[in-house]
mmCIF file of C-alpha atoms and ligand atoms in Angstrom:
data_model
loop_
_atom_site.group_PDB
_atom_site.id
_atom_site.type_symbol
_atom_site.label_atom_id
_atom_site.label_comp_id
_atom_site.label_asym_id
_atom_site.label_seq_id
_atom_site.Cartn_x
_atom_site.Cartn_y
_atom_site.Cartn_z
ATOM 1 C CA UNK A 65 0.395 -0.335 0.009
ATOM 2 C CA UNK A 66 1.694 3.253 -0.799
ATOM 3 C CA UNK A 67 1.717 5.581 2.384
ATOM 4 C CA UNK A 68 0.091 9.117 2.491
ATOM 5 C CA UNK A 69 -0.374 12.227 4.765
ATOM 6 C CA UNK A 70 -3.105 12.548 7.031
ATOM 7 C CA UNK A 71 -4.007 16.167 6.691
ATOM 8 C CA UNK A 72 -6.740 16.302 8.871
ATOM 9 C CA UNK A 73 -9.584 13.685 10.787
ATOM 10 C CA UNK A 74 -13.112 14.817 10.911
ATOM 11 C CA UNK A 75 -15.022 13.796 14.224
ATOM 12 C CA UNK A 76 -18.759 12.942 13.703
ATOM 13 C CA UNK A 77 -21.090 12.322 16.417
ATOM 14 C CA UNK A 78 -24.367 10.880 15.510
ATOM 15 C CA UNK A 79 -27.475 9.617 17.321
ATOM 16 C CA UNK A 80 -28.855 6.218 16.099
ATOM 17 C CA UNK A 81 -32.080 4.959 17.937
ATOM 18 C CA UNK A 82 -32.326 1.163 17.650
ATOM 19 C CA UNK A 83 -35.535 -0.637 15.880
ATOM 20 C CA UNK A 84 -35.974 -2.473 19.851
ATOM 21 C CA UNK A 85 -34.195 -2.308 22.889
ATOM 22 C CA UNK A 86 -30.999 -4.564 23.487
ATOM 23 C CA UNK A 87 -30.745 -5.722 26.689
ATOM 24 C CA UNK A 88 -27.053 -7.922 27.823
ATOM 25 C CA UNK A 89 -26.337 -8.938 31.805
ATOM 26 C CA UNK A 90 -24.455 -5.317 31.266
ATOM 27 C CA UNK A 91 -27.453 -3.199 30.731
ATOM 28 C CA UNK A 92 -29.902 -2.041 28.603
ATOM 29 C CA UNK A 93 -29.402 0.152 25.019
ATOM 30 C CA UNK A 94 -32.325 1.953 23.075
ATOM 31 C CA UNK A 95 -30.222 4.346 21.037
ATOM 32 C CA UNK A 96 -26.598 4.628 19.756
ATOM 33 C CA UNK A 97 -24.534 7.189 20.331
ATOM 34 C CA UNK A 98 -21.608 6.637 18.056
ATOM 35 C CA UNK A 99 -18.212 8.044 16.633
ATOM 36 C CA UNK A 100 -16.951 8.486 13.647
ATOM 37 C CA UNK A 101 -13.991 9.568 11.499
ATOM 38 C CA UNK A 102 -13.728 11.065 8.210
ATOM 39 C CA UNK A 103 -9.935 11.462 7.412
ATOM 40 C CA UNK A 104 -8.719 13.558 5.008
ATOM 41 C CA UNK A 105 -5.198 12.838 3.634
ATOM 42 C CA UNK A 106 -3.016 13.574 0.712
ATOM 43 C CA UNK A 107 -4.795 10.406 -1.342
ATOM 44 C CA UNK A 108 -7.869 11.236 -0.745
ATOM 45 C CA UNK A 109 -10.645 10.630 2.268
ATOM 46 C CA UNK A 110 -11.765 7.315 4.382
ATOM 47 C CA UNK A 111 -13.971 6.395 6.731
ATOM 48 C CA UNK A 112 -13.676 4.424 10.763
ATOM 49 C CA UNK A 113 -16.427 3.909 12.882
ATOM 50 C CA UNK A 114 -15.607 3.291 16.844
ATOM 51 C CA UNK A 115 -17.265 1.243 18.573
ATOM 52 C CA UNK A 116 -16.730 2.150 22.027
ATOM 53 C CA UNK A 117 -20.278 2.306 24.493
ATOM 54 C CA UNK A 118 -21.862 4.931 25.609
ATOM 55 C CA UNK A 119 -20.693 3.561 28.824
ATOM 56 C CA UNK A 120 -18.009 1.597 30.021
ATOM 57 C CA UNK A 121 -20.073 -1.214 31.061
ATOM 58 C CA UNK A 122 -18.904 -3.868 27.782
ATOM 59 C CA UNK A 123 -15.074 -2.787 28.957
ATOM 60 C CA UNK A 124 -13.572 0.349 29.988
ATOM 61 C CA UNK A 125 -13.435 2.202 26.660
ATOM 62 C CA UNK A 126 -16.851 4.919 26.358
ATOM 63 C CA UNK A 127 -17.609 7.213 23.499
ATOM 64 C CA UNK A 128 -16.220 10.228 24.980
ATOM 65 C CA UNK A 129 -12.544 8.995 26.335
ATOM 66 C CA UNK A 130 -12.402 7.194 23.010
ATOM 67 C CA UNK A 131 -13.384 10.798 21.314
ATOM 68 C CA UNK A 132 -10.825 13.036 23.933
ATOM 69 C CA UNK A 133 -8.016 10.386 23.600
ATOM 70 C CA UNK A 134 -7.868 10.629 20.277
ATOM 71 C CA UNK A 135 -7.812 13.991 19.819
ATOM 72 C CA UNK A 136 -5.612 15.086 22.322
ATOM 73 C CA UNK A 137 -3.041 11.649 22.554
ATOM 74 C CA UNK A 138 -3.725 9.873 19.005
ATOM 75 C CA UNK A 139 -3.913 11.924 16.368
ATOM 76 C CA UNK A 140 -0.754 14.240 17.681
ATOM 77 C CA UNK A 141 1.339 11.583 17.111
ATOM 78 C CA UNK A 142 0.072 9.969 13.427
ATOM 79 C CA UNK A 143 0.175 14.203 12.616
ATOM 80 C CA UNK A 144 3.935 13.845 13.933
ATOM 81 C CA UNK A 145 4.462 11.164 11.603
ATOM 82 C CA UNK A 146 4.541 12.621 7.869
ATOM 83 C CA UNK A 147 3.848 10.030 5.751
ATOM 84 C CA UNK A 148 2.229 6.362 6.972
ATOM 85 C CA UNK A 149 0.540 3.594 5.582
ATOM 86 C CA UNK A 150 -1.868 1.964 7.996
ATOM 87 C CA UNK A 151 -0.101 -0.631 8.743
ATOM 88 C CA UNK A 152 2.479 1.776 10.800
ATOM 89 C CA UNK A 153 -0.961 3.274 12.978
ATOM 90 C CA UNK A 154 -0.105 0.550 15.470
ATOM 91 C CA UNK A 155 3.524 1.132 15.822
ATOM 92 C CA UNK A 156 3.267 4.903 16.175
ATOM 93 C CA UNK A 157 0.423 4.525 18.907
ATOM 94 C CA UNK A 158 2.460 1.674 21.127
ATOM 95 C CA UNK A 159 3.329 4.835 23.507
ATOM 96 C CA UNK A 160 -0.500 5.099 24.284
ATOM 97 C CA UNK A 161 -1.435 2.170 26.779
ATOM 98 C CA UNK A 162 -4.835 0.624 25.546
ATOM 99 C CA UNK A 163 -7.841 2.556 23.898
ATOM 100 C CA UNK A 164 -8.067 -0.157 21.296
ATOM 101 C CA UNK A 165 -11.190 0.963 20.247
ATOM 102 C CA UNK A 166 -9.674 4.155 19.749
ATOM 103 C CA UNK A 167 -6.981 3.245 18.036
ATOM 104 C CA UNK A 168 -8.957 0.508 15.590
ATOM 105 C CA UNK A 169 -11.554 4.101 14.174
ATOM 106 C CA UNK A 170 -8.391 5.739 13.155
ATOM 107 C CA UNK A 171 -6.475 2.753 11.847
ATOM 108 C CA UNK A 172 -9.208 1.506 9.678
ATOM 109 C CA UNK A 173 -10.076 5.669 8.706
ATOM 110 C CA UNK A 174 -6.560 5.219 7.251
ATOM 111 C CA UNK A 175 -6.473 1.604 5.591
ATOM 112 C CA UNK A 176 -9.888 2.951 4.116
ATOM 113 C CA UNK A 177 -8.342 5.524 2.471
ATOM 114 C CA UNK A 178 -5.441 3.821 1.251
ATOM 115 C CA UNK A 179 -7.496 0.598 -0.160
ATOM 116 C CA UNK A 180 -9.881 3.425 -2.208
ATOM 117 C CA UNK A 181 -7.114 5.341 -3.913
ATOM 118 C CA UNK A 182 -6.040 2.311 -4.947
ATOM 119 C CA UNK A 183 -8.880 0.387 -6.029
ATOM 120 C CA UNK A 184 -9.011 -2.098 -3.497
ATOM 121 C CA UNK A 185 -11.975 -3.608 -2.170
ATOM 122 C CA UNK A 186 -11.147 -4.670 2.164
ATOM 123 C CA UNK A 187 -12.317 -7.998 1.232
ATOM 124 C CA UNK A 188 -9.085 -8.756 -1.185
ATOM 125 C CA UNK A 189 -7.386 -7.123 1.171
ATOM 126 C CA UNK A 190 -8.197 -9.676 3.338
ATOM 127 C CA UNK A 191 -7.574 -12.661 1.177
ATOM 128 C CA UNK A 192 -11.730 -13.280 1.332
ATOM 129 C CA UNK A 193 -12.415 -16.867 0.322
ATOM 130 C CA UNK A 194 -16.802 -15.995 0.043
ATOM 131 C CA UNK A 195 -18.462 -13.592 -1.916
ATOM 132 C CA UNK A 196 -21.509 -14.281 1.500
ATOM 133 C CA UNK A 197 -21.050 -14.602 4.625
ATOM 134 C CA UNK A 198 -23.501 -16.445 7.214
ATOM 135 C CA UNK A 199 -24.933 -14.706 9.396
ATOM 136 C CA UNK A 200 -26.360 -15.370 13.100
ATOM 137 C CA UNK A 201 -28.650 -12.476 15.478
ATOM 138 C CA UNK A 202 -27.521 -11.611 18.548
ATOM 139 C CA UNK A 203 -31.014 -12.087 20.642
ATOM 140 C CA UNK A 204 -30.873 -9.230 24.127
ATOM 141 C CA UNK A 205 -32.246 -10.894 27.634
ATOM 142 C CA UNK A 206 -36.223 -10.076 27.367
ATOM 143 C CA UNK A 207 -38.576 -9.730 29.823
ATOM 144 C CA UNK A 208 -40.605 -12.813 29.519
ATOM 145 C CA UNK A 209 -39.886 -16.205 27.865
ATOM 146 C CA UNK A 210 -43.192 -15.580 25.128
ATOM 147 C CA UNK A 211 -41.756 -12.723 24.088
ATOM 148 C CA UNK A 212 -38.213 -14.191 23.496
ATOM 149 C CA UNK A 213 -39.739 -16.768 21.648
ATOM 150 C CA UNK A 214 -41.506 -14.080 19.421
ATOM 151 C CA UNK A 215 -38.319 -12.102 18.603
ATOM 152 C CA UNK A 216 -36.524 -15.516 18.096
ATOM 153 C CA UNK A 217 -39.016 -17.030 15.203
ATOM 154 C CA UNK A 218 -39.042 -13.818 13.821
ATOM 155 C CA UNK A 219 -35.228 -13.930 13.174
ATOM 156 C CA UNK A 220 -35.108 -17.305 11.895
ATOM 157 C CA UNK A 221 -37.954 -16.607 9.447
ATOM 158 C CA UNK A 222 -36.022 -13.832 8.335
ATOM 159 C CA UNK A 223 -33.417 -16.524 7.559
ATOM 160 C CA UNK A 224 -30.059 -16.354 10.402
ATOM 161 C CA UNK A 225 -28.581 -19.362 10.418
ATOM 162 C CA UNK A 226 -27.549 -18.805 13.721
ATOM 163 C CA UNK A 227 -29.356 -17.665 17.596
ATOM 164 C CA UNK A 228 -27.798 -16.198 19.659
ATOM 165 C CA UNK A 229 -29.188 -15.826 23.274
ATOM 166 C CA UNK A 230 -27.259 -13.374 25.780
ATOM 167 C CA UNK A 231 -27.850 -14.622 29.436
ATOM 168 C CA UNK A 232 -27.338 -14.424 32.990
ATOM 169 C CA UNK A 233 -27.929 -15.236 36.343
ATOM 170 C CA UNK A 234 -31.451 -15.959 36.682
ATOM 171 C CA UNK A 235 -31.927 -15.727 32.700
ATOM 172 C CA UNK A 236 -29.633 -18.661 31.192
ATOM 173 C CA UNK A 237 -31.253 -22.400 31.998
ATOM 174 C CA UNK A 238 -34.843 -21.599 31.028
ATOM 175 C CA UNK A 239 -35.110 -19.751 28.004
ATOM 176 C CA UNK A 240 -32.366 -21.933 26.248
ATOM 177 C CA UNK A 241 -34.295 -25.037 26.872
ATOM 178 C CA UNK A 242 -37.330 -23.167 25.750
ATOM 179 C CA UNK A 243 -35.706 -22.041 22.527
ATOM 180 C CA UNK A 244 -34.310 -25.298 21.807
ATOM 181 C CA UNK A 245 -38.448 -26.793 22.599
ATOM 182 C CA UNK A 246 -40.197 -23.955 20.747
ATOM 183 C CA UNK A 247 -37.587 -24.079 17.582
ATOM 184 C CA UNK A 248 -35.434 -28.145 17.435
ATOM 185 C CA UNK A 249 -31.968 -28.389 16.258
ATOM 186 C CA UNK A 250 -31.584 -24.899 15.162
ATOM 187 C CA UNK A 251 -27.451 -23.486 16.063
ATOM 188 C CA UNK A 252 -27.505 -22.053 19.372
ATOM 189 C CA UNK A 253 -25.463 -20.147 21.602
ATOM 190 C CA UNK A 254 -24.995 -18.601 24.428
ATOM 191 C CA UNK A 255 -23.481 -15.016 25.294
ATOM 192 C CA UNK A 256 -22.631 -14.203 29.366
ATOM 193 C CA UNK A 257 -20.754 -11.297 28.939
ATOM 194 C CA UNK A 258 -18.508 -11.849 32.290
ATOM 195 C CA UNK A 259 -21.384 -11.732 34.207
ATOM 196 C CA UNK A 260 -20.490 -15.481 36.356
ATOM 197 C CA UNK A 261 -17.757 -16.795 38.126
ATOM 198 C CA UNK A 262 -16.543 -19.588 38.520
ATOM 199 C CA UNK A 263 -18.202 -20.779 41.801
ATOM 200 C CA UNK A 264 -21.070 -20.940 38.756
ATOM 201 C CA UNK A 265 -19.351 -23.905 36.956
ATOM 202 C CA UNK A 266 -21.844 -26.763 38.070
ATOM 203 C CA UNK A 267 -24.942 -24.553 37.087
ATOM 204 C CA UNK A 268 -23.193 -23.268 33.478
ATOM 205 C CA UNK A 269 -22.473 -27.282 32.999
ATOM 206 C CA UNK A 270 -26.213 -27.340 33.299
ATOM 207 C CA UNK A 271 -26.279 -25.791 29.430
ATOM 208 C CA UNK A 272 -24.810 -28.893 27.867
ATOM 209 C CA UNK A 273 -27.745 -30.917 27.883
ATOM 210 C CA UNK A 274 -28.766 -28.478 25.106
ATOM 211 C CA UNK A 275 -26.422 -28.750 22.511
ATOM 212 C CA UNK A 276 -25.447 -25.496 22.171
ATOM 213 C CA UNK A 277 -22.581 -24.581 20.108
ATOM 214 C CA UNK A 278 -20.833 -22.367 23.175
ATOM 215 C CA UNK A 279 -20.738 -20.170 25.893
ATOM 216 C CA UNK A 280 -19.089 -16.848 25.346
ATOM 217 C CA UNK A 281 -17.661 -15.162 27.724
ATOM 218 C CA UNK A 282 -19.190 -16.654 31.265
ATOM 219 C CA UNK A 283 -16.449 -14.662 33.364
ATOM 220 C CA UNK A 284 -15.011 -11.511 34.001
ATOM 221 C CA UNK A 285 -12.063 -9.981 31.501
ATOM 222 C CA UNK A 286 -8.983 -10.703 33.328
ATOM 223 C CA UNK A 287 -10.215 -14.646 34.396
ATOM 224 C CA UNK A 288 -8.413 -16.302 31.771
ATOM 225 C CA UNK A 289 -7.319 -18.971 34.237
ATOM 226 C CA UNK A 290 -10.286 -19.341 35.110
ATOM 227 C CA UNK A 291 -12.133 -20.163 32.365
ATOM 228 C CA UNK A 292 -9.070 -22.925 31.782
ATOM 229 C CA UNK A 293 -10.660 -24.489 34.912
ATOM 230 C CA UNK A 294 -14.216 -23.724 33.999
ATOM 231 C CA UNK A 295 -13.734 -25.542 30.956
ATOM 232 C CA UNK A 296 -12.763 -28.845 33.351
ATOM 233 C CA UNK A 297 -16.083 -28.843 34.085
ATOM 234 C CA UNK A 298 -18.278 -27.720 31.134
ATOM 235 C CA UNK A 299 -18.756 -29.715 28.201
ATOM 236 C CA UNK A 300 -19.881 -26.704 26.005
ATOM 237 C CA UNK A 301 -16.940 -25.309 24.027
ATOM 238 C CA UNK A 302 -15.544 -22.113 26.001
ATOM 239 C CA UNK A 303 -15.289 -18.492 23.366
ATOM 240 C CA UNK A 304 -13.404 -15.642 24.744
ATOM 241 C CA UNK A 305 -14.898 -12.386 23.953
ATOM 242 C CA UNK A 306 -13.921 -9.562 26.501
ATOM 243 C CA UNK A 307 -10.897 -11.143 27.144
ATOM 244 C CA UNK A 308 -9.287 -11.311 23.859
ATOM 245 C CA UNK A 309 -7.640 -7.803 23.204
ATOM 246 C CA UNK A 310 -4.672 -8.547 21.288
ATOM 247 C CA UNK A 311 -2.680 -11.418 19.082
ATOM 248 C CA UNK A 312 -0.690 -11.910 22.695
ATOM 249 C CA UNK A 313 -4.327 -12.193 24.566
ATOM 250 C CA UNK A 314 -5.183 -14.787 22.394
ATOM 251 C CA UNK A 315 -1.913 -16.782 22.281
ATOM 252 C CA UNK A 316 -1.640 -16.562 25.873
ATOM 253 C CA UNK A 317 -5.480 -17.612 26.192
ATOM 254 C CA UNK A 318 -5.081 -20.789 23.370
ATOM 255 C CA UNK A 319 -1.534 -22.185 25.462
ATOM 256 C CA UNK A 320 -3.862 -22.006 28.738
ATOM 257 C CA UNK A 321 -6.988 -24.021 27.280
ATOM 258 C CA UNK A 322 -9.186 -20.838 27.944
ATOM 259 C CA UNK A 323 -11.269 -21.392 25.034
ATOM 260 C CA UNK A 324 -11.852 -23.234 22.030
ATOM 261 C CA UNK A 325 -12.986 -20.529 20.031
ATOM 262 C CA UNK A 326 -12.525 -16.960 19.647
ATOM 263 C CA UNK A 327 -14.748 -13.985 18.472
ATOM 264 C CA UNK A 328 -13.049 -11.935 17.369
ATOM 265 C CA UNK A 329 -14.046 -8.178 17.022
ATOM 266 C CA UNK A 330 -11.554 -5.747 15.217
ATOM 267 C CA UNK A 331 -12.639 -2.887 17.483
ATOM 268 C CA UNK A 332 -11.706 -4.636 20.505
ATOM 269 C CA UNK A 333 -8.642 -5.826 19.270
ATOM 270 C CA UNK A 334 -7.168 -2.227 17.916
ATOM 271 C CA UNK A 335 -8.048 -3.072 14.287
ATOM 272 C CA UNK A 336 -8.702 -4.835 11.472
ATOM 273 C CA UNK A 337 -4.686 -5.642 11.202
ATOM 274 C CA UNK A 338 -4.031 -7.209 14.716
ATOM 275 C CA UNK A 339 -7.723 -8.694 13.743
ATOM 276 C CA UNK A 340 -5.544 -10.484 10.496
ATOM 277 C CA UNK A 341 -3.838 -11.606 12.761
ATOM 278 C CA UNK A 342 -5.668 -13.328 15.172
ATOM 279 C CA UNK A 343 -7.569 -14.827 12.527
ATOM 280 C CA UNK A 344 -3.707 -16.146 11.542
ATOM 281 C CA UNK A 345 -3.040 -17.818 14.828
ATOM 282 C CA UNK A 346 -6.031 -19.222 15.263
ATOM 283 C CA UNK A 347 -5.545 -21.037 12.004
ATOM 284 C CA UNK A 348 -2.100 -22.499 12.783
ATOM 285 C CA UNK A 349 -3.421 -23.873 16.227
ATOM 286 C CA UNK A 350 -6.853 -25.356 15.163
ATOM 287 C CA UNK A 351 -9.506 -22.240 16.680
ATOM 288 C CA UNK A 352 -12.390 -21.540 14.882
ATOM 289 C CA UNK A 353 -13.043 -17.718 14.636
ATOM 290 C CA UNK A 354 -16.593 -15.816 14.017
ATOM 291 C CA UNK A 355 -17.158 -12.220 13.759
ATOM 292 C CA UNK A 356 -18.786 -10.415 16.411
ATOM 293 C CA UNK A 357 -20.706 -7.182 16.814
ATOM 294 C CA UNK A 358 -20.992 -3.982 18.632
ATOM 295 C CA UNK A 359 -23.821 -2.659 16.937
ATOM 296 C CA UNK A 360 -21.968 -1.519 13.971
ATOM 297 C CA UNK A 361 -23.347 1.009 11.122
ATOM 298 C CA UNK A 362 -22.793 0.267 7.791
ATOM 299 C CA UNK A 363 -19.753 1.191 8.294
ATOM 300 C CA UNK A 364 -17.923 -0.991 10.592
ATOM 301 C CA UNK A 365 -19.971 -3.905 9.126
ATOM 302 C CA UNK A 366 -18.769 -3.880 5.803
ATOM 303 C CA UNK A 367 -15.473 -3.815 7.035
ATOM 304 C CA UNK A 368 -16.727 -6.754 9.573
ATOM 305 C CA UNK A 369 -18.425 -8.818 6.492
ATOM 306 C CA UNK A 370 -15.517 -8.332 4.297
ATOM 307 C CA UNK A 371 -13.246 -9.894 7.260
ATOM 308 C CA UNK A 372 -15.756 -12.745 8.206
ATOM 309 C CA UNK A 373 -15.418 -14.012 4.104
ATOM 310 C CA UNK A 374 -11.455 -14.954 5.605
ATOM 311 C CA UNK A 375 -11.004 -18.971 5.739
ATOM 312 C CA UNK A 376 -10.769 -19.481 9.220
ATOM 313 C CA UNK A 377 -14.403 -17.453 10.517
ATOM 314 C CA UNK A 378 -16.071 -20.961 9.968
ATOM 315 C CA UNK A 379 -19.229 -20.094 12.700
ATOM 316 C CA UNK A 380 -22.143 -17.466 11.396
ATOM 317 C CA UNK A 381 -21.111 -14.042 12.646
ATOM 318 C CA UNK A 382 -22.973 -11.543 14.413
ATOM 319 C CA UNK A 383 -23.024 -9.586 11.892
ATOM 320 C CA UNK A 384 -26.696 -9.034 11.316
ATOM 321 C CA UNK A 385 -28.843 -7.399 8.556
ATOM 322 C CA UNK A 386 -28.842 -3.542 8.483
ATOM 323 C CA UNK A 387 -32.269 -3.461 9.182
ATOM 324 C CA UNK A 388 -32.101 -5.328 12.758
ATOM 325 C CA UNK A 389 -30.307 -2.504 14.178
ATOM 326 C CA UNK A 390 -31.803 0.848 12.425
ATOM 327 C CA UNK A 391 -34.577 1.838 10.990
ATOM 328 C CA UNK A 392 -32.371 4.267 8.412
ATOM 329 C CA UNK A 393 -28.616 3.136 8.197
ATOM 330 C CA UNK A 394 -25.608 5.899 7.382
ATOM 331 C CA UNK A 395 -25.157 3.900 4.160
ATOM 332 C CA UNK A 396 -26.718 1.919 1.598
ATOM 333 C CA UNK A 397 -28.420 -0.831 3.848
ATOM 334 C CA UNK A 398 -26.756 -4.188 3.990
ATOM 335 C CA UNK A 399 -29.456 -6.182 3.230
ATOM 336 C CA UNK A 400 -29.862 -10.694 4.006
ATOM 337 C CA UNK A 401 -30.459 -12.990 1.323
ATOM 338 C CA UNK A 402 -31.012 -16.366 2.062
ATOM 339 C CA UNK A 403 -29.098 -15.932 6.071
ATOM 340 C CA UNK A 404 -26.172 -14.092 4.115
ATOM 341 C CA UNK A 405 -24.884 -11.018 4.072
ATOM 342 C CA UNK A 406 -22.787 -10.010 0.581
ATOM 343 C CA UNK A 407 -18.904 -8.890 1.282
ATOM 344 C CA UNK A 408 -18.673 -5.327 -0.755
ATOM 345 C CA UNK A 409 -17.193 -5.433 -4.002
ATOM 346 C CA UNK A 410 -15.894 -1.966 -4.745
ATOM 347 C CA UNK A 411 -12.809 0.234 -2.978
ATOM 348 C CA UNK A 412 -12.242 0.573 -0.189
ATOM 349 C CA UNK A 413 -14.720 -0.295 2.691
ATOM 350 C CA UNK A 414 -16.833 -0.250 -0.578
ATOM 351 C CA UNK A 415 -19.881 1.497 0.686
ATOM 352 C CA UNK A 416 -20.704 5.383 0.617
ATOM 353 C CA UNK A 417 -21.941 7.498 3.531
ATOM 354 C CA UNK A 418 -25.461 9.084 2.958
ATOM 355 C CA UNK A 419 -24.077 12.284 3.790
ATOM 356 C CA UNK A 420 -27.700 14.531 4.162
ATOM 357 C CA UNK A 421 -28.600 11.677 6.896
ATOM 358 C CA UNK A 422 -25.458 12.430 8.237
ATOM 359 C CA UNK A 423 -25.606 15.736 8.986
ATOM 360 C CA UNK A 424 -29.611 15.419 10.421
ATOM 361 C CA UNK A 425 -27.872 12.795 12.874
ATOM 362 C CA UNK A 426 -24.715 14.505 14.005
ATOM 363 C CA UNK A 427 -24.941 16.343 17.490
ATOM 364 C CA UNK A 428 -21.369 17.015 17.436
ATOM 365 C CA UNK A 429 -18.448 17.963 14.722
ATOM 366 C CA UNK A 430 -15.235 18.595 15.131
ATOM 367 C CA UNK A 431 -12.077 18.721 12.767
ATOM 368 C CA UNK A 432 -8.822 18.079 14.308
ATOM 369 C CA UNK A 433 -5.664 19.251 11.934
ATOM 370 C CA UNK A 434 -2.376 19.444 13.149
ATOM 371 C CA UNK A 435 -0.728 22.114 14.980
ATOM 372 C CA UNK A 436 2.254 23.315 14.434
ATOM 373 C CA UNK A 437 4.664 23.277 16.849
ATOM 374 C CA UNK A 438 6.445 25.446 18.591
ATOM 375 C CA UNK A 439 10.106 26.248 17.928
HETATM 376 O O1 OSB B 532 -20.834 -9.714 23.895
HETATM 377 O O2 OSB B 532 -20.613 -9.536 21.096
HETATM 378 C C1 OSB B 532 -21.596 -8.738 22.508
HETATM 379 C C2 OSB B 532 -23.331 -5.776 21.352
HETATM 380 C C3 OSB B 532 -22.869 -5.161 22.222
HETATM 381 C C4 OSB B 532 -21.796 -4.835 22.922
HETATM 382 C C5 OSB B 532 -21.383 -6.280 23.638
HETATM 383 C C6 OSB B 532 -21.540 -7.403 22.152
HETATM 384 C C7 OSB B 532 -23.447 -6.870 21.568
HETATM 385 C C8 OSB B 532 -24.051 -8.126 20.840
HETATM 386 C C9 OSB B 532 -24.460 -7.832 18.974
HETATM 387 O O3 OSB B 532 -23.787 -9.379 20.932
HETATM 388 C C10 OSB B 532 -23.559 -7.991 18.048
HETATM 389 C C11 OSB B 532 -24.524 -6.819 17.306
HETATM 390 O O4 OSB B 532 -25.333 -8.043 16.665
HETATM 391 O O5 OSB B 532 -23.742 -6.471 16.683
HETATM 392 MG MG1 MG B 533 -20.219 -10.944 22.949
#
């Protein structure tokens, strides 16, 4: 890829209501406040999406913090570099600890600018082996079992190829049993978002009766060894999400026997390039991976769907259609066809931002440029 010069970055904060409330063990979301970046470069523009949530309840990152660290600590380091490539971003930002979601957003925007400039799609860049990817859907905690069965039924009618139920103590075995009884052997998995402790091992083992594909992140982020202990009691495959913050964390978790499957979210690990390294590591260790989701707009979805077309993404991802999240997306919508989404073929992310709609939903906008340094 040809290096380019980063000339300015526009930050857009947009508010988008969700089509339905989404409840997890860490809270309920009814709308999203999202940070989008437009990198303005010597070679044209590129878009990035930051997946940080409004509150620091999924991980320690949150949207205001991400914006602050970008403006004050990350972007100045990139402006200082002169010419740079997406591959240089990780190295340039190494002095700043953590803040993977903020780092991922700017790396994504620079990668998009470079690929748009050279006419290459994200899918081609990642070595996609499929033109479309199998999609699952993540189903939030519901107020009752009948309400849950209604929602799952609608998603199955729409063609989703796998159902993921969010669980927490008090909402686990019964909803899983109810979905199995009503919908038979549909591919099914659960996600606890860290809501359990290792002393719940026997209780979680009750889920073994339902032949789930996996149980995602039952224990807190730091408790990698405890997941390995849990795996001795629970037969269902353990998948890590929150704990996998880098390729190093993935290597350690695999060696410890803490997971048999990994959920890859480019934002959580600092960007698409680190996500690709995790994909490759997992391939070598015969650990299947799947593409997670953070309720992205069409921008993040475009990158995620492209990456999910890599060979070791062998399980359906949380890459659902745009209409599962938003009445109107900021790009052309991703539409489910036979339970799959098409990998965009155009240059870069291969989707276009609807700038009129973007202007309507933007509640804050700022532009950051290089400052002249004191002599
Ligand atoms: O743990 O996978 C998760 C959404 C927000 C934060 C964390 C998670 C999720 C999801 C939704 O499960 C996935 C999606 O459809 O984007
Ligand atoms: Mg998860």
